[in-house]
Amino acid sequence: ENISVVTCCSVRLVEDDMLALKALYGFAKNGPREEKIPLEDTIAGAAIFQKKPIAIKDIRKEKKYNFSKSHEGLVSLLAMPIFWKEKALGVIQLYTLQEHVFVEKEVKLVQYLAAPLIGLAVKYAKINNRRLLALLEVSKALSSKSDLEDMFETIVDRAAHVLGIKRCALFLLSEIGDKICLEAGFPKCDHGIGLERELREYPAVREVIESQNWLLIENPQSHELTRDSAALSRTYGINAILFVPLVFERKILGAFTFDATGNKKTFLPQEIGVCRIMANISSAAIARAREQERFQKEMTAKNRMEILGKAAADIAHEIRNPLTSIGGFARRILKKADDPQKVLEYGNIIVKETDRLEQIVGEVLEYSRQKELNLVRANLNNLIHETVKLLEIVFSDKRITVLLNLAEETVEMQLDAVKIKSVLTNILRNAVEALSENVGEKQIWIETHQTKTHVELVIKNNISAPLSQEILENMFNPFFTTKANGTGLGLAIVDSVIRLHKGYIKVDHDGQKIAFNIRLPR
């Protein structure tokens, strides 16, 4: 959830018994003209009197809302009261163009980002409308971001824009609290992004983090807390540095630094107020993004465990059958040790089941190892010829004819030759098994075509009966099989290898033939 659905917003502050319009964002030029509205009998006033946010699903149907022509197109509203030390300061109103129900998380997000912004703005006052609007824009921009790296860059870029400064940086504290990492800086090229150092090496940052209070250092070249970085201050002409802590719900996250350079000698009180607002907005946004990231990791870990559990159950099921047979016939041999014919019969069965067990383990290992490619310059047509040659005896025994229609020109490309031969082998063995059940014509067609950007490989064979939708949808899923002795990993391996090559595979089926269509980039 985020407030990116919000298109427009306005800020009204309490003046006597009225709410005076102080700032607008997102409205058309002919936006709201009601400079003042009464506290009584208005939604904004009700939010202040009730000391809680009020969400309206459709303001067009709300009697208390003074719906004028300038509000055309607006539908839903969230009125958030602003208080500073129990004193009512005003209200921020957020609008959407489509009907929207503001959920609890969105309301809290506005409380975290927008309300403190306005509260601090009023406390430090005299922040002009341009900066107030810019800060509102920052709140909205950050609320729609969840990627931390992207968020860090947005924070420092917007901070520099709002304050009109040329340098600022964002530091985050490590989980243990003994190290500090430079996560973002403006301009990006002048900062060692990603540099992590001991907190004690940054005396000024440590002072701000430990006190959780802002610190303004003028003439940083000679100040005891910044003397170690005097060369940096001289290089960039830094006249003053403002350090502001990043705190969310009393937990210290890091620190913001703002540099006064060139003709700017220091930071005025109202500018310090803006910097603190930026720090508050950033802290809330970072804490929210971290929470989302943590939740995503937990869900990923949970899903991974569920997948691993299912895979383990499937493997155990596949292995149990041959193991049961091996154990059963081994016990029979013990009972029939004096009957050579029975021992030979049972021994042959054990060997066959052992072979089957080795096949299962081999395919599981092959599937689990589909991680990296050993790319070489290879000729796809040659790989097809080699694979068909290896399976020549199988085709002959099953009386299967293989028809090749390969591209005349040399089909050379970057491939993992071993894995591609595994793809060809798995698909062709699959075709052999399908054709073994076919009493009619037994043929396999293999074709290749190439363009400037990719190569297409088609392997097609007859089938004895149409395939069900379930089979078509699941044939590439691990452990899905319709064969009594199959593992369901052959086509899963095929799909994995093709994906690793950044290609794709699809199946065409007309009830009489099945075709595997593979496209690989050149």
Short mmCIF file of C-alpha atoms in Angstrom, two decimals:
data_model
loop_
_atom_site.label_atom_id
_atom_site.label_comp_id
_atom_site.label_asym_id
_atom_site.label_seq_id
_atom_site.Cartn_x
_atom_site.Cartn_y
_atom_site.Cartn_z
CA GLU A 1 0.00 0.00 0.00
CA ASN A 2 1.17 3.52 -0.72
CA ILE A 3 -0.27 6.95 -1.40
CA SER A 4 0.72 7.00 -5.05
CA VAL A 5 -3.01 6.94 -5.88
CA VAL A 6 -3.21 10.49 -4.52
CA THR A 7 -3.29 13.07 -7.32
CA CYS A 8 -3.90 16.35 -5.51
CA CYS A 9 -3.52 17.72 -2.02
CA SER A 10 -4.05 20.95 -0.14
CA VAL A 11 -2.89 22.31 3.20
CA ARG A 12 -5.09 24.49 5.40
CA LEU A 13 -4.02 26.04 8.69
CA VAL A 14 -6.21 27.25 11.55
CA GLU A 15 -6.73 31.00 11.67
CA ASP A 16 -9.31 32.12 14.24
CA ASP A 17 -12.39 29.99 13.48
CA MET A 18 -11.46 29.42 9.88
CA LEU A 19 -9.15 27.16 7.88
CA ALA A 20 -6.95 29.22 5.57
CA LEU A 21 -5.57 27.74 2.35
CA LYS A 22 -1.76 27.74 2.48
CA ALA A 23 -0.59 25.37 -0.23
CA LEU A 24 -1.83 23.33 -3.17
CA TYR A 25 -0.28 20.47 -5.10
CA GLY A 26 -1.50 18.75 -8.26
CA PHE A 27 -4.52 20.97 -8.91
CA ALA A 28 -5.16 22.62 -12.23
CA LYS A 29 -4.57 26.36 -12.55
CA ASN A 30 -8.26 26.94 -11.85
CA GLY A 31 -7.98 24.90 -8.63
CA PRO A 32 -9.78 25.62 -5.35
CA ARG A 33 -10.38 29.32 -4.78
CA GLU A 34 -11.89 29.09 -1.30
CA GLU A 35 -9.12 30.96 0.51
CA LYS A 36 -10.86 30.23 3.83
CA ILE A 37 -13.44 27.69 4.89
CA PRO A 38 -15.18 27.43 8.29
CA LEU A 39 -14.20 24.88 10.92
CA GLU A 40 -17.88 24.17 11.59
CA ASP A 41 -19.80 21.85 9.28
CA THR A 42 -16.84 20.93 7.08
CA ILE A 43 -14.99 17.64 6.69
CA ALA A 44 -11.67 19.35 7.39
CA GLY A 45 -13.08 20.89 10.57
CA ALA A 46 -14.60 17.56 11.65
CA ALA A 47 -11.18 15.88 11.34
CA ILE A 48 -9.70 18.50 13.68
CA PHE A 49 -12.55 18.36 16.22
CA GLN A 50 -12.50 14.55 16.27
CA LYS A 51 -8.68 14.47 16.32
CA LYS A 52 -8.59 11.68 13.78
CA PRO A 53 -8.39 11.29 10.00
CA ILE A 54 -11.61 11.16 8.00
CA ALA A 55 -11.80 9.25 4.72
CA ILE A 56 -14.60 9.93 2.23
CA LYS A 57 -15.12 7.39 -0.53
CA ASP A 58 -17.05 9.82 -2.78
CA ILE A 59 -17.08 13.54 -1.94
CA ARG A 60 -19.72 14.13 -4.61
CA LYS A 61 -22.25 12.46 -2.32
CA GLU A 62 -21.07 14.12 0.89
CA LYS A 63 -23.31 16.94 2.17
CA LYS A 64 -20.57 18.56 4.27
CA TYR A 65 -18.27 18.92 1.29
CA ASN A 66 -18.60 22.21 -0.58
CA PHE A 67 -18.24 20.74 -4.07
CA SER A 68 -17.46 23.50 -6.55
CA LYS A 69 -16.54 23.53 -10.24
CA SER A 70 -12.84 23.68 -9.36
CA HIS A 71 -13.19 20.23 -7.73
CA GLU A 72 -14.54 18.50 -10.82
CA GLY A 73 -12.89 15.14 -11.35
CA LEU A 74 -12.01 14.63 -7.69
CA VAL A 75 -13.67 11.62 -6.05
CA SER A 76 -12.16 10.31 -2.82
CA LEU A 77 -10.72 12.33 0.06
CA LEU A 78 -8.56 11.74 3.12
CA ALA A 79 -8.56 14.62 5.63
CA MET A 80 -5.61 14.33 8.03
CA PRO A 81 -5.62 16.68 11.05
CA ILE A 82 -2.30 18.26 12.03
CA PHE A 83 -1.38 18.72 15.66
CA TRP A 84 1.73 20.01 17.33
CA LYS A 85 2.03 19.31 21.05
CA GLU A 86 -1.76 18.81 21.33
CA LYS A 87 -2.46 22.09 19.55
CA ALA A 88 -4.55 21.93 16.38
CA LEU A 89 -2.61 23.50 13.53
CA GLY A 90 -4.65 22.58 10.49
CA VAL A 91 -5.43 19.80 8.06
CA ILE A 92 -3.91 18.24 4.98
CA GLN A 93 -6.43 16.94 2.42
CA LEU A 94 -5.47 14.25 -0.12
CA TYR A 95 -7.62 13.63 -3.22
CA THR A 96 -7.88 10.85 -5.79
CA LEU A 97 -9.38 10.93 -9.28
CA GLN A 98 -10.89 7.46 -8.93
CA GLU A 99 -13.02 6.01 -6.18
CA HIS A 100 -10.62 4.74 -3.54
CA VAL A 101 -10.94 3.30 -0.04
CA PHE A 102 -8.03 4.47 2.13
CA VAL A 103 -6.90 1.45 4.13
CA GLU A 104 -5.27 1.59 7.55
CA LYS A 105 -1.71 1.26 6.24
CA GLU A 106 -2.20 4.18 3.84
CA VAL A 107 -3.62 6.36 6.62
CA LYS A 108 -0.64 5.53 8.83
CA LEU A 109 1.71 6.30 5.99
CA VAL A 110 0.20 9.77 5.64
CA GLN A 111 0.52 10.22 9.41
CA TYR A 112 4.20 9.24 9.23
CA LEU A 113 5.11 11.30 6.17
CA ALA A 114 2.75 14.21 5.70
CA ALA A 115 1.50 15.24 9.14
CA PRO A 116 4.96 15.58 10.77
CA LEU A 117 6.05 17.54 7.70
CA ILE A 118 3.36 20.16 8.16
CA GLY A 119 3.67 20.14 11.94
CA LEU A 120 7.37 20.92 11.78
CA ALA A 121 6.78 23.42 9.00
CA VAL A 122 4.43 25.37 11.23
CA LYS A 123 6.74 25.09 14.22
CA TYR A 124 9.63 26.57 12.28
CA ALA A 125 7.18 28.64 10.25
CA LYS A 126 8.04 31.09 7.54
CA ILE A 127 8.72 28.20 5.16
CA ASN A 128 7.47 29.61 1.90
CA ASN A 129 4.85 27.90 -0.20
CA ARG A 130 7.42 26.83 -2.81
CA ARG A 131 9.35 24.78 -0.26
CA LEU A 132 6.21 23.46 1.37
CA LEU A 133 4.93 22.23 -1.98
CA ALA A 134 8.32 20.71 -2.75
CA LEU A 135 8.26 18.86 0.57
CA LEU A 136 4.77 17.55 -0.15
CA GLU A 137 6.05 16.33 -3.51
CA VAL A 138 8.95 14.58 -1.78
CA SER A 139 6.54 12.81 0.59
CA LYS A 140 4.46 11.56 -2.30
CA ALA A 141 7.50 10.48 -4.33
CA LEU A 142 9.00 8.51 -1.46
CA SER A 143 5.70 6.87 -0.53
CA SER A 144 5.58 5.09 -3.89
CA LYS A 145 9.10 3.63 -3.66
CA SER A 146 10.04 0.33 -2.05
CA ASP A 147 13.53 -0.26 -3.45
CA LEU A 148 15.94 1.12 -0.87
CA GLU A 149 18.74 2.05 -3.29
CA ASP A 150 16.32 3.94 -5.51
CA MET A 151 14.82 5.59 -2.45
CA PHE A 152 18.21 6.76 -1.16
CA GLU A 153 19.00 8.44 -4.48
CA THR A 154 15.58 10.10 -4.56
CA ILE A 155 16.02 11.41 -1.02
CA VAL A 156 19.35 13.15 -1.58
CA ASP A 157 18.34 14.46 -5.01
CA ARG A 158 15.09 15.99 -3.70
CA ALA A 159 16.82 17.32 -0.57
CA ALA A 160 19.32 19.22 -2.70
CA HIS A 161 16.47 20.54 -4.87
CA VAL A 162 14.27 21.67 -1.96
CA LEU A 163 17.12 23.40 -0.12
CA GLY A 164 18.88 24.75 -3.16
CA ILE A 165 22.23 23.31 -2.02
CA LYS A 166 24.99 21.62 -3.99
CA ARG A 167 26.03 18.84 -1.60
CA CYS A 168 24.30 16.47 0.83
CA ALA A 169 24.75 12.86 1.95
CA LEU A 170 22.78 10.09 3.63
CA PHE A 171 24.44 7.74 6.15
CA LEU A 172 22.82 4.65 7.66
CA LEU A 173 23.84 2.93 10.86
CA SER A 174 24.63 -0.80 10.89
CA GLU A 175 22.35 -3.19 12.78
CA ILE A 176 24.88 -3.49 15.60
CA GLY A 177 25.43 0.25 15.63
CA ASP A 178 29.23 0.23 15.35
CA LYS A 179 29.54 1.13 11.65
CA ILE A 180 28.16 3.77 9.33
CA CYS A 181 27.62 3.38 5.58
CA LEU A 182 27.37 6.16 3.01
CA GLU A 183 24.24 5.06 1.14
CA ALA A 184 23.67 8.07 -1.13
CA GLY A 185 25.15 11.44 -1.95
CA PHE A 186 24.47 14.47 -4.12
CA PRO A 187 26.13 14.86 -6.51
CA LYS A 188 26.59 11.13 -6.89
CA CYS A 189 30.00 11.35 -8.57
CA ASP A 190 31.56 13.24 -5.62
CA HIS A 191 30.72 10.66 -2.95
CA GLY A 192 32.08 7.20 -2.17
CA ILE A 193 28.70 5.49 -2.29
CA GLY A 194 28.69 2.19 -0.42
CA LEU A 195 31.72 3.09 1.70
CA GLU A 196 31.38 1.59 5.19
CA ARG A 197 33.58 2.72 8.06
CA GLU A 198 33.69 2.54 11.83
CA LEU A 199 31.35 5.03 13.46
CA ARG A 200 34.19 6.31 15.65
CA GLU A 201 35.92 7.57 12.49
CA TYR A 202 33.10 10.12 12.03
CA PRO A 203 33.09 12.09 15.33
CA ALA A 204 30.40 14.55 14.20
CA VAL A 205 28.06 11.82 12.92
CA ARG A 206 28.64 9.83 16.11
CA GLU A 207 27.77 12.90 18.20
CA VAL A 208 24.48 13.37 16.31
CA ILE A 209 23.58 9.66 16.48
CA GLU A 210 24.30 9.39 20.20
CA SER A 211 22.44 12.60 21.09
CA GLN A 212 19.70 12.15 18.46
CA ASN A 213 19.83 15.90 17.96
CA TRP A 214 20.93 18.07 15.05
CA LEU A 215 24.33 19.75 14.96
CA LEU A 216 25.51 22.75 12.92
CA ILE A 217 29.26 23.10 12.48
CA GLU A 218 30.51 26.36 10.98
CA ASN A 219 34.08 26.54 9.70
CA PRO A 220 34.42 22.71 9.63
CA GLN A 221 38.11 22.91 8.67
CA SER A 222 39.04 23.96 12.20
CA HIS A 223 36.24 22.37 14.29
CA GLU A 224 37.42 19.50 16.49
CA LEU A 225 34.66 17.15 15.29
CA THR A 226 35.37 17.66 11.58
CA ARG A 227 39.07 18.54 11.60
CA ASP A 228 39.97 15.11 10.19
CA SER A 229 38.08 15.91 6.98
CA ALA A 230 39.51 19.43 6.60
CA ALA A 231 41.02 18.54 3.19
CA LEU A 232 37.56 17.56 1.93
CA SER A 233 36.08 20.84 3.17
CA ARG A 234 38.81 22.82 1.40
CA THR A 235 38.42 20.86 -1.84
CA TYR A 236 34.69 21.52 -2.10
CA GLY A 237 34.62 24.91 -0.42
CA ILE A 238 32.43 23.77 2.46
CA ASN A 239 31.69 26.67 4.83
CA ALA A 240 29.31 24.84 7.18
CA ILE A 241 27.90 21.35 7.69
CA LEU A 242 24.50 20.58 9.16
CA PHE A 243 24.13 17.09 10.67
CA VAL A 244 20.56 15.87 11.25
CA PRO A 245 19.70 12.48 12.80
CA LEU A 246 17.39 10.03 11.07
CA VAL A 247 15.02 8.78 13.76
CA PHE A 248 11.84 6.74 13.43
CA GLU A 249 9.74 5.81 16.44
CA ARG A 250 12.69 6.64 18.74
CA LYS A 251 15.02 4.32 16.86
CA ILE A 252 18.12 5.90 15.33
CA LEU A 253 18.61 4.91 11.68
CA GLY A 254 21.48 7.14 10.62
CA ALA A 255 22.20 10.75 9.76
CA PHE A 256 21.72 13.33 7.00
CA THR A 257 24.49 15.82 6.22
CA PHE A 258 23.93 19.10 4.38
CA ASP A 259 26.83 21.24 3.16
CA ALA A 260 26.82 25.03 2.78
CA THR A 261 29.21 25.79 -0.08
CA GLY A 262 30.27 28.74 -2.22
CA ASN A 263 28.44 31.95 -1.35
CA LYS A 264 26.28 30.12 1.20
CA LYS A 265 28.01 30.53 4.56
CA THR A 266 25.65 28.74 6.95
CA PHE A 267 22.07 27.48 7.47
CA LEU A 268 19.34 29.80 8.74
CA PRO A 269 16.84 28.58 11.39
CA GLN A 270 14.07 28.09 8.83
CA GLU A 271 16.46 26.12 6.61
CA ILE A 272 17.38 23.91 9.54
CA GLY A 273 13.65 23.34 9.98
CA VAL A 274 13.35 22.22 6.35
CA CYS A 275 16.32 19.87 6.82
CA ARG A 276 14.70 18.32 9.87
CA ILE A 277 11.50 17.87 7.91
CA MET A 278 13.45 16.13 5.15
CA ALA A 279 15.04 13.88 7.78
CA ASN A 280 11.63 13.02 9.26
CA ILE A 281 10.17 12.21 5.86
CA SER A 282 13.22 10.14 4.93
CA SER A 283 13.25 8.23 8.23
CA ALA A 284 9.62 7.18 7.86
CA ALA A 285 10.10 6.19 4.22
CA ILE A 286 13.27 4.19 4.95
CA ALA A 287 11.66 2.41 7.91
CA ARG A 288 8.63 1.51 5.77
CA ALA A 289 10.81 0.25 2.90
CA ARG A 290 12.94 -1.81 5.28
CA GLU A 291 9.81 -3.36 6.76
CA GLN A 292 8.55 -4.25 3.28
CA GLU A 293 11.97 -5.67 2.36
CA ARG A 294 12.03 -7.75 5.56
CA PHE A 295 8.51 -9.01 4.90
CA GLN A 296 9.44 -9.90 1.32
CA LYS A 297 12.51 -11.84 2.49
CA GLU A 298 10.40 -13.71 5.04
CA MET A 299 7.83 -14.60 2.37
CA THR A 300 10.60 -15.66 -0.03
CA ALA A 301 12.17 -17.86 2.66
CA LYS A 302 8.76 -19.32 3.50
CA ASN A 303 8.03 -20.06 -0.16
CA ARG A 304 11.48 -21.57 -0.58
CA MET A 305 10.90 -23.87 2.37
CA GLU A 306 7.49 -24.88 1.01
CA ILE A 307 9.02 -25.65 -2.40
CA LEU A 308 11.89 -27.52 -0.76
CA GLY A 309 9.44 -29.51 1.36
CA LYS A 310 7.37 -30.47 -1.68
CA ALA A 311 10.49 -31.39 -3.66
CA ALA A 312 11.76 -33.54 -0.77
CA ALA A 313 8.39 -35.30 -0.56
CA ASP A 314 8.36 -35.89 -4.34
CA ILE A 315 11.93 -37.23 -4.34
CA ALA A 316 11.18 -39.47 -1.35
CA HIS A 317 8.11 -40.81 -3.16
CA GLU A 318 10.11 -41.54 -6.33
CA ILE A 319 12.94 -43.24 -4.43
CA ARG A 320 10.68 -45.24 -2.10
CA ASN A 321 9.21 -47.42 -4.85
CA PRO A 322 12.49 -48.90 -6.17
CA LEU A 323 13.87 -49.13 -2.63
CA THR A 324 10.79 -51.09 -1.57
CA SER A 325 11.27 -53.46 -4.51
CA ILE A 326 14.99 -53.87 -3.78
CA GLY A 327 14.35 -54.56 -0.11
CA GLY A 328 11.53 -56.98 -0.85
CA PHE A 329 13.43 -59.07 -3.37
CA ALA A 330 16.62 -59.01 -1.26
CA ARG A 331 14.62 -60.58 1.60
CA ARG A 332 13.21 -63.18 -0.83
CA ILE A 333 16.76 -64.10 -1.87
CA LEU A 334 17.60 -64.78 1.78
CA LYS A 335 14.63 -67.10 2.00
CA LYS A 336 15.38 -68.82 -1.34
CA ALA A 337 19.18 -68.97 -1.02
CA ASP A 338 19.12 -72.66 -1.94
CA ASP A 339 17.20 -72.03 -5.20
CA PRO A 340 19.69 -70.68 -7.80
CA GLN A 341 16.97 -69.97 -10.36
CA LYS A 342 14.96 -67.82 -7.95
CA VAL A 343 18.11 -66.05 -6.73
CA LEU A 344 18.98 -65.20 -10.36
CA GLU A 345 15.41 -63.99 -11.07
CA TYR A 346 15.23 -61.83 -7.95
CA GLY A 347 18.81 -60.59 -8.51
CA ASN A 348 17.90 -59.36 -12.01
CA ILE A 349 14.92 -57.47 -10.60
CA ILE A 350 17.14 -55.84 -7.95
CA VAL A 351 19.62 -54.78 -10.66
CA LYS A 352 16.81 -53.21 -12.73
CA GLU A 353 15.42 -51.36 -9.72
CA THR A 354 18.94 -50.21 -8.81
CA ASP A 355 19.35 -48.84 -12.34
CA ARG A 356 16.05 -47.04 -11.96
CA LEU A 357 17.16 -45.63 -8.62
CA GLU A 358 20.41 -44.40 -10.16
CA GLN A 359 18.42 -42.75 -12.96
CA ILE A 360 16.22 -40.93 -10.45
CA VAL A 361 19.19 -39.71 -8.42
CA GLY A 362 21.04 -38.72 -11.60
CA GLU A 363 18.11 -36.65 -12.90
CA VAL A 364 17.58 -34.99 -9.53
CA LEU A 365 21.27 -34.04 -9.43
CA GLU A 366 21.18 -32.80 -13.03
CA TYR A 367 18.13 -30.67 -12.34
CA SER A 368 19.61 -29.21 -9.14
CA ARG A 369 22.82 -28.27 -10.97
CA GLN A 370 21.14 -26.15 -13.66
CA LYS A 371 22.72 -22.98 -12.28
CA GLU A 372 25.47 -21.82 -14.62
CA LEU A 373 26.37 -22.18 -18.29
CA ASN A 374 29.70 -23.05 -19.84
CA LEU A 375 29.22 -21.10 -23.05
CA VAL A 376 31.24 -21.93 -26.16
CA ARG A 377 30.87 -21.15 -29.85
CA ALA A 378 28.97 -24.21 -31.15
CA ASN A 379 27.04 -25.32 -34.21
CA LEU A 380 23.47 -26.28 -33.26
CA ASN A 381 23.04 -28.44 -36.37
CA ASN A 382 26.15 -30.44 -35.45
CA LEU A 383 24.81 -31.00 -31.93
CA ILE A 384 21.56 -32.31 -33.41
CA HIS A 385 23.43 -34.73 -35.70
CA GLU A 386 25.55 -35.97 -32.77
CA THR A 387 22.52 -36.54 -30.53
CA VAL A 388 20.56 -38.37 -33.23
CA LYS A 389 23.63 -40.56 -33.84
CA LEU A 390 23.85 -41.45 -30.12
CA LEU A 391 20.18 -42.53 -30.12
CA GLU A 392 20.38 -44.33 -33.46
CA ILE A 393 20.06 -47.81 -31.91
CA VAL A 394 17.02 -46.70 -29.87
CA PHE A 395 15.30 -45.35 -32.99
CA SER A 396 16.12 -48.53 -34.92
CA ASP A 397 14.82 -50.85 -32.19
CA LYS A 398 11.54 -48.89 -32.00
CA ARG A 399 11.34 -48.60 -35.82
CA ILE A 400 11.20 -44.80 -35.58
CA THR A 401 12.16 -42.64 -38.56
CA VAL A 402 13.89 -39.31 -37.83
CA LEU A 403 13.47 -36.66 -40.55
CA LEU A 404 15.88 -33.70 -40.48
CA ASN A 405 15.15 -30.35 -42.09
CA LEU A 406 18.01 -28.22 -40.83
CA ALA A 407 18.98 -24.72 -41.92
CA GLU A 408 21.43 -24.91 -44.82
CA GLU A 409 23.67 -22.18 -43.46
CA THR A 410 25.88 -22.84 -40.45
CA VAL A 411 23.89 -22.31 -37.26
CA GLU A 412 26.66 -21.16 -34.92
CA MET A 413 25.92 -19.48 -31.60
CA GLN A 414 27.01 -19.19 -27.98
CA LEU A 415 25.77 -22.36 -26.25
CA ASP A 416 26.49 -24.72 -23.42
CA ALA A 417 26.97 -27.68 -25.74
CA VAL A 418 26.64 -30.32 -23.01
CA LYS A 419 23.38 -28.87 -21.68
CA ILE A 420 21.88 -28.36 -25.14
CA LYS A 421 22.62 -32.01 -25.98
CA SER A 422 20.84 -32.89 -22.73
CA VAL A 423 17.83 -30.86 -23.94
CA LEU A 424 17.83 -32.69 -27.28
CA THR A 425 18.22 -36.08 -25.59
CA ASN A 426 15.38 -35.49 -23.13
CA ILE A 427 12.94 -34.31 -25.82
CA LEU A 428 13.86 -37.14 -28.19
CA ARG A 429 13.57 -39.80 -25.47
CA ASN A 430 10.20 -38.31 -24.60
CA ALA A 431 9.20 -38.65 -28.25
CA VAL A 432 10.42 -42.28 -28.36
CA GLU A 433 8.25 -43.15 -25.35
CA ALA A 434 5.24 -41.46 -26.92
CA LEU A 435 5.79 -43.25 -30.24
CA SER A 436 6.21 -46.63 -28.52
CA GLU A 437 2.51 -46.49 -27.74
CA ASN A 438 1.68 -45.48 -31.31
CA VAL A 439 0.63 -48.31 -33.64
CA GLY A 440 0.60 -46.02 -36.68
CA GLU A 441 3.34 -43.99 -38.35
CA LYS A 442 6.36 -43.50 -36.11
CA GLN A 443 8.19 -40.36 -37.15
CA ILE A 444 10.13 -37.55 -35.51
CA TRP A 445 10.73 -34.27 -37.34
CA ILE A 446 13.59 -31.95 -36.39
CA GLU A 447 13.87 -28.50 -37.98
CA THR A 448 16.08 -25.44 -37.48
CA HIS A 449 15.61 -21.90 -38.80
CA GLN A 450 17.61 -18.79 -38.07
CA THR A 451 17.25 -15.02 -38.26
CA LYS A 452 19.65 -12.20 -37.42
CA THR A 453 18.59 -12.26 -33.77
CA HIS A 454 17.64 -15.83 -32.92
CA VAL A 455 17.54 -19.51 -33.88
CA GLU A 456 14.39 -21.63 -33.85
CA LEU A 457 14.45 -25.38 -33.17
CA VAL A 458 11.33 -27.51 -33.66
CA ILE A 459 11.09 -31.16 -32.59
CA LYS A 460 7.79 -32.79 -33.53
CA ASN A 461 6.36 -36.32 -33.30
CA ASN A 462 3.11 -38.22 -33.71
CA ILE A 463 1.02 -39.09 -30.66
CA SER A 464 -1.51 -41.87 -30.16
CA ALA A 465 -4.12 -39.72 -28.38
CA PRO A 466 -4.77 -36.04 -27.62
CA LEU A 467 -3.10 -34.71 -24.47
CA SER A 468 -5.23 -33.38 -21.64
CA GLN A 469 -5.08 -29.72 -20.59
CA GLU A 470 -3.59 -30.79 -17.25
CA ILE A 471 -0.63 -32.44 -19.00
CA LEU A 472 -0.03 -29.46 -21.29
CA GLU A 473 -0.07 -27.03 -18.37
CA ASN A 474 2.19 -29.07 -16.08
CA MET A 475 4.61 -30.94 -18.35
CA PHE A 476 7.53 -28.61 -17.49
CA ASN A 477 6.87 -28.74 -13.75
CA PRO A 478 9.38 -30.80 -11.72
CA PHE A 479 8.14 -34.28 -10.71
CA PHE A 480 4.99 -34.08 -12.84
CA THR A 481 4.72 -37.29 -14.85
CA THR A 482 2.12 -39.63 -16.33
CA LYS A 483 4.59 -42.51 -16.68
CA ALA A 484 4.67 -45.37 -14.21
CA ASN A 485 8.45 -45.27 -13.95
CA GLY A 486 9.09 -41.60 -14.77
CA THR A 487 10.57 -38.96 -12.48
CA GLY A 488 8.98 -35.96 -14.16
CA LEU A 489 12.35 -34.18 -14.30
CA GLY A 490 13.29 -34.63 -17.98
CA LEU A 491 11.23 -31.76 -19.38
CA ALA A 492 11.84 -29.67 -16.23
CA ILE A 493 15.56 -29.90 -17.05
CA VAL A 494 14.80 -28.89 -20.66
CA ASP A 495 12.87 -25.82 -19.52
CA SER A 496 15.60 -24.85 -17.03
CA VAL A 497 18.39 -25.06 -19.63
CA ILE A 498 16.48 -23.03 -22.21
CA ARG A 499 15.73 -20.32 -19.63
CA LEU A 500 19.40 -20.19 -18.64
CA HIS A 501 20.17 -19.49 -22.31
CA LYS A 502 17.64 -16.62 -22.15
CA GLY A 503 15.44 -18.45 -24.62
CA TYR A 504 11.95 -19.88 -24.36
CA ILE A 505 10.15 -23.12 -25.12
CA LYS A 506 6.50 -23.70 -25.90
CA VAL A 507 4.42 -26.71 -26.87
CA ASP A 508 2.02 -26.86 -29.82
CA HIS A 509 -0.52 -29.68 -29.91
CA ASP A 510 -3.21 -30.45 -32.47
CA GLY A 511 -4.43 -33.82 -31.17
CA GLN A 512 -2.33 -35.82 -33.66
CA LYS A 513 1.14 -34.32 -33.26
CA ILE A 514 3.03 -32.58 -30.50
CA ALA A 515 5.75 -30.01 -31.29
CA PHE A 516 8.36 -28.51 -28.98
CA ASN A 517 9.23 -25.05 -30.29
CA ILE A 518 12.46 -23.61 -28.91
CA ARG A 519 13.82 -20.12 -29.58
CA LEU A 520 17.40 -19.23 -28.59
CA PRO A 521 19.08 -15.83 -28.95
CA ARG A 522 22.12 -15.71 -31.27
#
